[in-house]
Coordinates of C-alpha atoms in Angstrom, one line a residue:
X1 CA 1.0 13.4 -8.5
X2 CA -2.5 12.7 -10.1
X3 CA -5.2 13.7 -7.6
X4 CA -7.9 12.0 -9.5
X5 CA -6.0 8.9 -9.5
X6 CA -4.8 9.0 -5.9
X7 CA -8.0 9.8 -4.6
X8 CA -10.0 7.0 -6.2
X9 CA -7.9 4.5 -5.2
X10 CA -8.0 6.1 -1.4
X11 CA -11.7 6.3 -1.9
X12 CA -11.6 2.3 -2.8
X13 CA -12.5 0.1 -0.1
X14 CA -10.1 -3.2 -0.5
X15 CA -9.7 -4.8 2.9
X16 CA -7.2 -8.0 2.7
X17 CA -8.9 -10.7 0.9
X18 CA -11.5 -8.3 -0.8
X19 CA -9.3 -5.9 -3.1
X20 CA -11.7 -6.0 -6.2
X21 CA -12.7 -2.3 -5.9
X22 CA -9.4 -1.0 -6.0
X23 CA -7.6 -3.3 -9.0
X24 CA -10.7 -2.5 -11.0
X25 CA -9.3 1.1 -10.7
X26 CA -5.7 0.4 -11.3
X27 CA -7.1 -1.7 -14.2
X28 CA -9.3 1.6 -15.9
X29 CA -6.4 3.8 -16.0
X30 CA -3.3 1.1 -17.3
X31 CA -5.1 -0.1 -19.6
X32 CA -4.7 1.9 -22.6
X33 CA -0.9 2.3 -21.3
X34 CA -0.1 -1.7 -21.6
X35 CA 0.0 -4.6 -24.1
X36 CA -2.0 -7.3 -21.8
X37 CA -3.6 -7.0 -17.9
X38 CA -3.9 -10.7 -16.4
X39 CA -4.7 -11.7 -12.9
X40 CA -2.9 -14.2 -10.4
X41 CA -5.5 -16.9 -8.9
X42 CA -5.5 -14.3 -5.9
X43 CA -6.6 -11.3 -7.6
X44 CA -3.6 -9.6 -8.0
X45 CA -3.6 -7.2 -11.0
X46 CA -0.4 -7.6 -13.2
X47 CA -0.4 -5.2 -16.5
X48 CA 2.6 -5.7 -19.0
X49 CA 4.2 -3.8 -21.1
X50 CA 6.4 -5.0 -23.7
X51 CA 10.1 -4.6 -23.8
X52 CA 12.6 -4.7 -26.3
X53 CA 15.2 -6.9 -25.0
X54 CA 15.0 -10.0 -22.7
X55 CA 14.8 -8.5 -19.2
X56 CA 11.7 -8.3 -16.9
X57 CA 11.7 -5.6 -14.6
X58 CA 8.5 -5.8 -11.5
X59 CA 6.8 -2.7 -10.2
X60 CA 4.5 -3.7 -7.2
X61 CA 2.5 -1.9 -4.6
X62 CA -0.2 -4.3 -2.5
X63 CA -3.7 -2.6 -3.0
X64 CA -5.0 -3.8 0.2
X65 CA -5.5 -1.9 3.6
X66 CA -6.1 -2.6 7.3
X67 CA -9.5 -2.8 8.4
X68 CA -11.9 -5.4 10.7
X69 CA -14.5 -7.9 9.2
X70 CA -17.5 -9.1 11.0
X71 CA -17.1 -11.9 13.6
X72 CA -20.4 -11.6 14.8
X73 CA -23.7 -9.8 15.9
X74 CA -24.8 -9.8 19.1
X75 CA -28.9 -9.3 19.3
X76 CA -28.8 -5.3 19.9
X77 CA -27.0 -5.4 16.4
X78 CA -23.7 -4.3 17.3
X79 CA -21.2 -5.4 15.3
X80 CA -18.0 -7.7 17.1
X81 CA -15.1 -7.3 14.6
X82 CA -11.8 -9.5 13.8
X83 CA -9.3 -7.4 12.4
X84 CA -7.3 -8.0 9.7
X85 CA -3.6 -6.7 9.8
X86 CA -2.5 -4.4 12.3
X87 CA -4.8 -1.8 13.9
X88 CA -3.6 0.6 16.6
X89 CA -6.6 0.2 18.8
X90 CA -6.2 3.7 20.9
X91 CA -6.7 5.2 17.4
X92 CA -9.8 3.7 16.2
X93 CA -13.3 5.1 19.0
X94 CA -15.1 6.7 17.6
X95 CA -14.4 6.6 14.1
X96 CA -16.4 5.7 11.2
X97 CA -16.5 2.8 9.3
X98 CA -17.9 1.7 6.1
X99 CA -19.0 -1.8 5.7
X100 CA -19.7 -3.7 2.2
X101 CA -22.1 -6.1 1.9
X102 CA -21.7 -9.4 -0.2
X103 CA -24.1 -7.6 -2.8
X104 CA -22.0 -4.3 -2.6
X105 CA -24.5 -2.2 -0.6
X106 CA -22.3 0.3 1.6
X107 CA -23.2 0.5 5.8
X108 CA -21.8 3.5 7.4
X109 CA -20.9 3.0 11.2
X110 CA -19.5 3.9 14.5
X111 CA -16.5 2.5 16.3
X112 CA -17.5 2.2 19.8
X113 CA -17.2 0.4 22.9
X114 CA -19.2 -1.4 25.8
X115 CA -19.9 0.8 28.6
X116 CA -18.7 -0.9 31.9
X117 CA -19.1 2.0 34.5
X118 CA -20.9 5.3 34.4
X119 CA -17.3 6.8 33.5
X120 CA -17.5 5.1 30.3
X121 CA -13.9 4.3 30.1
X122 CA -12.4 7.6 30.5
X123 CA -10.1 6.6 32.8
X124 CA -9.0 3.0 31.8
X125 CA -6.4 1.5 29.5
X126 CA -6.7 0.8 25.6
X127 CA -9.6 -1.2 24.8
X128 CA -8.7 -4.1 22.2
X129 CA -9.4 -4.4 18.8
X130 CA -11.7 -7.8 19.9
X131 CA -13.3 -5.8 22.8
X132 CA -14.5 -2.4 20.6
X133 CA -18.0 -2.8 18.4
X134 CA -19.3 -1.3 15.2
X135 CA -22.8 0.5 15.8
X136 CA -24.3 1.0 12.6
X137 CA -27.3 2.4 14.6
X138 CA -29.5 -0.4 14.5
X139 CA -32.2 -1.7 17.0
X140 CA -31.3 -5.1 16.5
X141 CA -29.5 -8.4 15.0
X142 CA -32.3 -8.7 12.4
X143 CA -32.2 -5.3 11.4
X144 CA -28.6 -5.4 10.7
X145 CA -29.2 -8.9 8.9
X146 CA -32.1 -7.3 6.9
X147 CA -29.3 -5.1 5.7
X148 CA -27.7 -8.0 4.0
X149 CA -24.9 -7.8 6.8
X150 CA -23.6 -11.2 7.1
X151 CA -20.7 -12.9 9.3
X152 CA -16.7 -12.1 7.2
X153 CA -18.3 -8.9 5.7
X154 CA -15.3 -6.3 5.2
X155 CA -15.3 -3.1 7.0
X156 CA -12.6 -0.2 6.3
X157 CA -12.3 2.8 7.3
X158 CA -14.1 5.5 5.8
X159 CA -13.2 7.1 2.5
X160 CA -11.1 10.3 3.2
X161 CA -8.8 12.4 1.0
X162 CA -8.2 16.0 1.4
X163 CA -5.2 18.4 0.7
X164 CA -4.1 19.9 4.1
X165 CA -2.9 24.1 4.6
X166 CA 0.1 23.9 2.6
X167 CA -0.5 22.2 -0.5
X168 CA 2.3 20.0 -0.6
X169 CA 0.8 17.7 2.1
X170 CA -2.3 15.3 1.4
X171 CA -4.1 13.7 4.4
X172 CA -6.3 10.7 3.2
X173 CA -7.4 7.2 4.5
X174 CA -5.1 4.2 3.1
X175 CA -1.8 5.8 1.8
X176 CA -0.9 2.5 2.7
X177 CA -0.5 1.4 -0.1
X178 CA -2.6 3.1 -2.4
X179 CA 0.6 5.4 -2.5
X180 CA 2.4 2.1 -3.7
X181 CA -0.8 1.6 -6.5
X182 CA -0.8 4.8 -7.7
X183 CA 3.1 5.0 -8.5
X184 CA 2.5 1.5 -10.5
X185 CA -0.4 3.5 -12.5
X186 CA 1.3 6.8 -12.8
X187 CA 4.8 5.1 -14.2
X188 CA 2.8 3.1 -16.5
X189 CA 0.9 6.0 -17.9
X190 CA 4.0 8.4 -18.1
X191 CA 5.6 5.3 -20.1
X192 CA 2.7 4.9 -22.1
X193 CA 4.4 6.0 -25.8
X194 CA 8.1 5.2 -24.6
X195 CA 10.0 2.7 -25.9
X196 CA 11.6 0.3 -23.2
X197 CA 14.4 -2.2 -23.1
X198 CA 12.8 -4.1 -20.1
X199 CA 9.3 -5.8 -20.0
X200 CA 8.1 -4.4 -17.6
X201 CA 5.4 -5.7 -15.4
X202 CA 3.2 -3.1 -13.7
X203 CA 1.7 -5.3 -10.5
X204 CA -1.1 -4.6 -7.8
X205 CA -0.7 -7.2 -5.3
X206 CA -2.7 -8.6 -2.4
X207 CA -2.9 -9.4 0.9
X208 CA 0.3 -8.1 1.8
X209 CA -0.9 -6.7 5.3
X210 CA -1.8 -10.5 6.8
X211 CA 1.5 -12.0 5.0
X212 CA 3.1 -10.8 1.9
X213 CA 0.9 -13.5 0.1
X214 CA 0.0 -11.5 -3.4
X215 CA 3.7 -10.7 -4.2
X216 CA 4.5 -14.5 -3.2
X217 CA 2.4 -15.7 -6.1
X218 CA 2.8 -12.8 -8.1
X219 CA 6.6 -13.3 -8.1
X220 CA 5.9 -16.9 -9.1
X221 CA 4.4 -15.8 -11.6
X222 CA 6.5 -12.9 -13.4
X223 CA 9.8 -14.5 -12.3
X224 CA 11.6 -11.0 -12.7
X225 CA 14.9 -10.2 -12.6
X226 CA 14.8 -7.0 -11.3
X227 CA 11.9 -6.4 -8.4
X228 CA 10.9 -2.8 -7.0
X229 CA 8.4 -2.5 -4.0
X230 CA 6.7 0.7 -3.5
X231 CA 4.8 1.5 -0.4
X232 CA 5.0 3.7 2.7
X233 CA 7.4 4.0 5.7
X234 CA 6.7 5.7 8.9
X235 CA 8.9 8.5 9.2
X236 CA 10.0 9.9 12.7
X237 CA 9.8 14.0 12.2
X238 CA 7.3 14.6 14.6
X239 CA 9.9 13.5 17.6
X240 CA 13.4 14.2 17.8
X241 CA 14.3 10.6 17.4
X242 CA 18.3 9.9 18.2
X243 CA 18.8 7.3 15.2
X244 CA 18.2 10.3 12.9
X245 CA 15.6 12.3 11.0
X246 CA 13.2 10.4 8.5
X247 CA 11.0 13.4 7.0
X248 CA 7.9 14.3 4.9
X249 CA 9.5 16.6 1.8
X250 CA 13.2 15.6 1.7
X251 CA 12.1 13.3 -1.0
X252 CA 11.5 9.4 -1.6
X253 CA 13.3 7.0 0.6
X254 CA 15.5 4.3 -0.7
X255 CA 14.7 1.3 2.0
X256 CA 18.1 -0.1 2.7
X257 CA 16.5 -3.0 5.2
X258 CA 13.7 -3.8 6.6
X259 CA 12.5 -6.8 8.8
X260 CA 11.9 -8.6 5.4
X261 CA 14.6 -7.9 2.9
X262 CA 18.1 -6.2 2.7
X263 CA 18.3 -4.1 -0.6
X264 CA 20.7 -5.4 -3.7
X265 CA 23.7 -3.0 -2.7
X266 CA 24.4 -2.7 -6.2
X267 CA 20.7 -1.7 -7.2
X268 CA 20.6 0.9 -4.3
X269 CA 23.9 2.6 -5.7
X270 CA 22.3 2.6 -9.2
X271 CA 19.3 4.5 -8.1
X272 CA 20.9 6.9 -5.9
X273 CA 23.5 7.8 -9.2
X274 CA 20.3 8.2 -11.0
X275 CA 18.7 10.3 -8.9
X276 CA 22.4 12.3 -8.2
X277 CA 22.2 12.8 -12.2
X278 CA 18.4 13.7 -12.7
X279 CA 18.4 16.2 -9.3
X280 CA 15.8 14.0 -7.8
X281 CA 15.6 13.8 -3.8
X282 CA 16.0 11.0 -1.8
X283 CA 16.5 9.8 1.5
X284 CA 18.0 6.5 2.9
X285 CA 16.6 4.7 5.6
X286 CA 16.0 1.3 7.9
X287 CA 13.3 0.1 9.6
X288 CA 12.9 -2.3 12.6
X289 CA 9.7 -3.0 12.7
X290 CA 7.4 -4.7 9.1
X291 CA 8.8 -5.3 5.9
X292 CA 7.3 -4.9 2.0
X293 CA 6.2 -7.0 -1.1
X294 CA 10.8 -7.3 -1.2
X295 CA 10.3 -9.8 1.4
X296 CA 9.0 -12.3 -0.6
X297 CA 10.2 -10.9 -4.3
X298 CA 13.8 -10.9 -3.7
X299 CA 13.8 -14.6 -3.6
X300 CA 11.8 -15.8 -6.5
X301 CA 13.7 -18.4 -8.4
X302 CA 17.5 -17.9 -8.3
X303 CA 16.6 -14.3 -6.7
X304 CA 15.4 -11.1 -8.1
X305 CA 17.6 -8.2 -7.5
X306 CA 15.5 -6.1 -5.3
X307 CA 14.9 -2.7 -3.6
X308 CA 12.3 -1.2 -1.3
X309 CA 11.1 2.5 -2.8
X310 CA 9.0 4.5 -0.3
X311 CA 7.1 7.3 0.7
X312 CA 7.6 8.7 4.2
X313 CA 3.9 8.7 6.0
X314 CA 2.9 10.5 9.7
X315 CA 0.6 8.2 11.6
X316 CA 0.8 5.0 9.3
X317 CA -2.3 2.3 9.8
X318 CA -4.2 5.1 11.2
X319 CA -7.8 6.3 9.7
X320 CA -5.8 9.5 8.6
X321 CA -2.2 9.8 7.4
X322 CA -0.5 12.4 5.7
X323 CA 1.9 11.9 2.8
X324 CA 4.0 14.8 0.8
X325 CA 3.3 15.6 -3.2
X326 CA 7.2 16.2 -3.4
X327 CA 8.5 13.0 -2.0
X328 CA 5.9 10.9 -3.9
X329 CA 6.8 12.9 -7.3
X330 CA 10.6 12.3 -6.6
X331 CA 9.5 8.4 -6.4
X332 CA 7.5 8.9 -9.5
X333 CA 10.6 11.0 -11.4
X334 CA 13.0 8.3 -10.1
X335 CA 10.7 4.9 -11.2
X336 CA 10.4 6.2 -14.6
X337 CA 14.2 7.5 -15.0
X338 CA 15.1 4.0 -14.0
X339 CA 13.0 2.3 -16.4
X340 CA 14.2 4.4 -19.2
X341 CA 17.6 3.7 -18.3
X342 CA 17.9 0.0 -17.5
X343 CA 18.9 -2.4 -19.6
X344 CA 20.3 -6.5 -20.2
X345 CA 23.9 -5.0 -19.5
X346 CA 23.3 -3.1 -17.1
X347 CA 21.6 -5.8 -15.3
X348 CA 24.4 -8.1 -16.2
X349 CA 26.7 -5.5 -14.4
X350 CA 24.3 -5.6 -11.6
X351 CA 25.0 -8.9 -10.9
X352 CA 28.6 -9.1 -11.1
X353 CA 28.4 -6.8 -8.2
X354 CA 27.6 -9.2 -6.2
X355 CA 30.4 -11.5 -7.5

């Protein structure tokens, strides 16, 4: 686990529909690693690396992050936000923000609310994500606008990335999916002078918290045969949940199903033989709730066979999570086994699994 590449692309702001910031980093650390970068008409970053025999393989993991954007400014210059993707309102007083101007100046603020009695809310229910305000300490509307804040400017959380008491365990803000970015740089660079039977297609995809949308078109556009989505899942070892234990450091987590996709059962086997013969952990697990990038890659064309790889992540769409360095290097150890060992065959065996 790179700590200078995972905490740049934490540090990146890249709300949904503004994820320049944080494909311009994937970008500076593929490209000496790949043959060609190129861009969907969304501004998802695909890098490529050249294979040896007629098989693509996709690696994606969506850059951008929940967050708010400005819907308006009242005349004391508090900010009204719309939020983009899901927030967990009870998580967010309180909290700072950063916002981005359309000329790339950055506004530090406070999540806050309206006071409505002298008890300032102490006592009553959740306040909604449409009912909090942004006070960027401000005396008014036209302060904030001689700021260059303007109505749809992005605000994120603010940057945060630091290694908690045991080493093993990393706190920062937007694990997901900057977890799912930095395993698409880090294979790429550990692959940099191996030689490859797949082409393998290195993707950091967009707008995959208001609707899958970036691996829609960048499916269309690869049309791989095999598909991998990285990204987070929330695991459960902070209760003593009935369906089973999902935990930080028992290793990387082989999605079986999600709300969006059900894994290629002969693609899941594959991996886990791999990561039986390589002593790599793993973990299996389903979700109820949200899906990944699979959801729309596993039916490109005649269909991609797919798989979900994750990371298990306490407190997921919150300004903090924590992540583990041994599950994501046992995703890293497993992507990069995989790519190594695939091959036409072995794809043609995957499909007659199926058959």
């Amino acid at each position: 686990m790179n700590d200078v590449v995972l905490k740049e692309l934490c540090l990146a702001d890249g709300l949904s529909g503004y994820e320049k910031e944080v494909t311009r980093v994937m970008k500076k650390y593929m490209a000496p690693c790949v043959d060609e970068i190129r861009y969907d008409n969304l501004g998802s970053l695909v890098a490529y690396k050249k294979g040896s025999e007629p098989l693509k393989v996709l690696l994606t993991g969506h850059v951008d992050e929940i967050g708010m954007v400005v819907r308006s400014i009242d005349e004391k210059g508090y900010v009204h936000p719309h939020q983009l993707g899901t927030l967990f309102a009870h998580s967010l007083g309180a909290q700072e923000v950063t916002l981005t101007t359309r000329e790339g100046k950055k506004l530090k603020g406070i999540i806050g609310t309206h006071a409505k009695d002298p008890q300032f809310q102490l006592n009553k229910d959740t306040i909604p994500v449409q009912d909090q305000i942004v006070d960027f300490g401000v005396y008014s509307k036209k302060d904030l606008e001689d700021l260059g804040v303007r109505i749809g400017d992005p605000i994120t959380p603010s940057g945060y990335y630091q290694e908690l008491n045991h080493p093993d365990f990393v706190a920062a803000k937007a694990w997901d999916d900057r977890v799912g970015a930095g395993l698409v740089v880090e294979t790429a660079m550990a692959l940099k002078d191996v030689k490859v039977a797949p082409d393998v297609y290195f993707a950091g995809t967009v707008q995959e918290e208001v609707g899958l949308r970036g691996a829609k078109t960048v499916g269309q556009m690869v049309e791989p045969d095999i598909s991998i989505a990285l990204d987070v899942y929330p695991c459960n070892d902070t209760t003593n949940d009935p369906k089973g234990e999902y935990a930080l450091g028992k290793g990387c987590t082989i999605c079986l199903a999600d709300t969006s996709s059900i894994a290629h059962t002969g693609l899941v086997q594959y991996l886990e033989e791999l990561c039986e013969k390589h002593g790599i952990a793993y973990q299996e697990t389903m979700i109820s709730r949200g899906g990944t990038d699979s959801g729309e890659l596993h039916r490109v064309g005649k269909g991609s066979v797919n798989v979900s790889i994750a990371i298990p992540n306490r407190y997921v769409h919150t300004q903090r999570s924590i992540i583990n360095r041994q599950d994501y290097q046992s995703a890293l150890s497993l992507l990069v086994e995989f790519l190594k060992d695939i091959n036409l065959e072995k794809l043609q065996a995957l499909l007659a699994s199926k058959q």
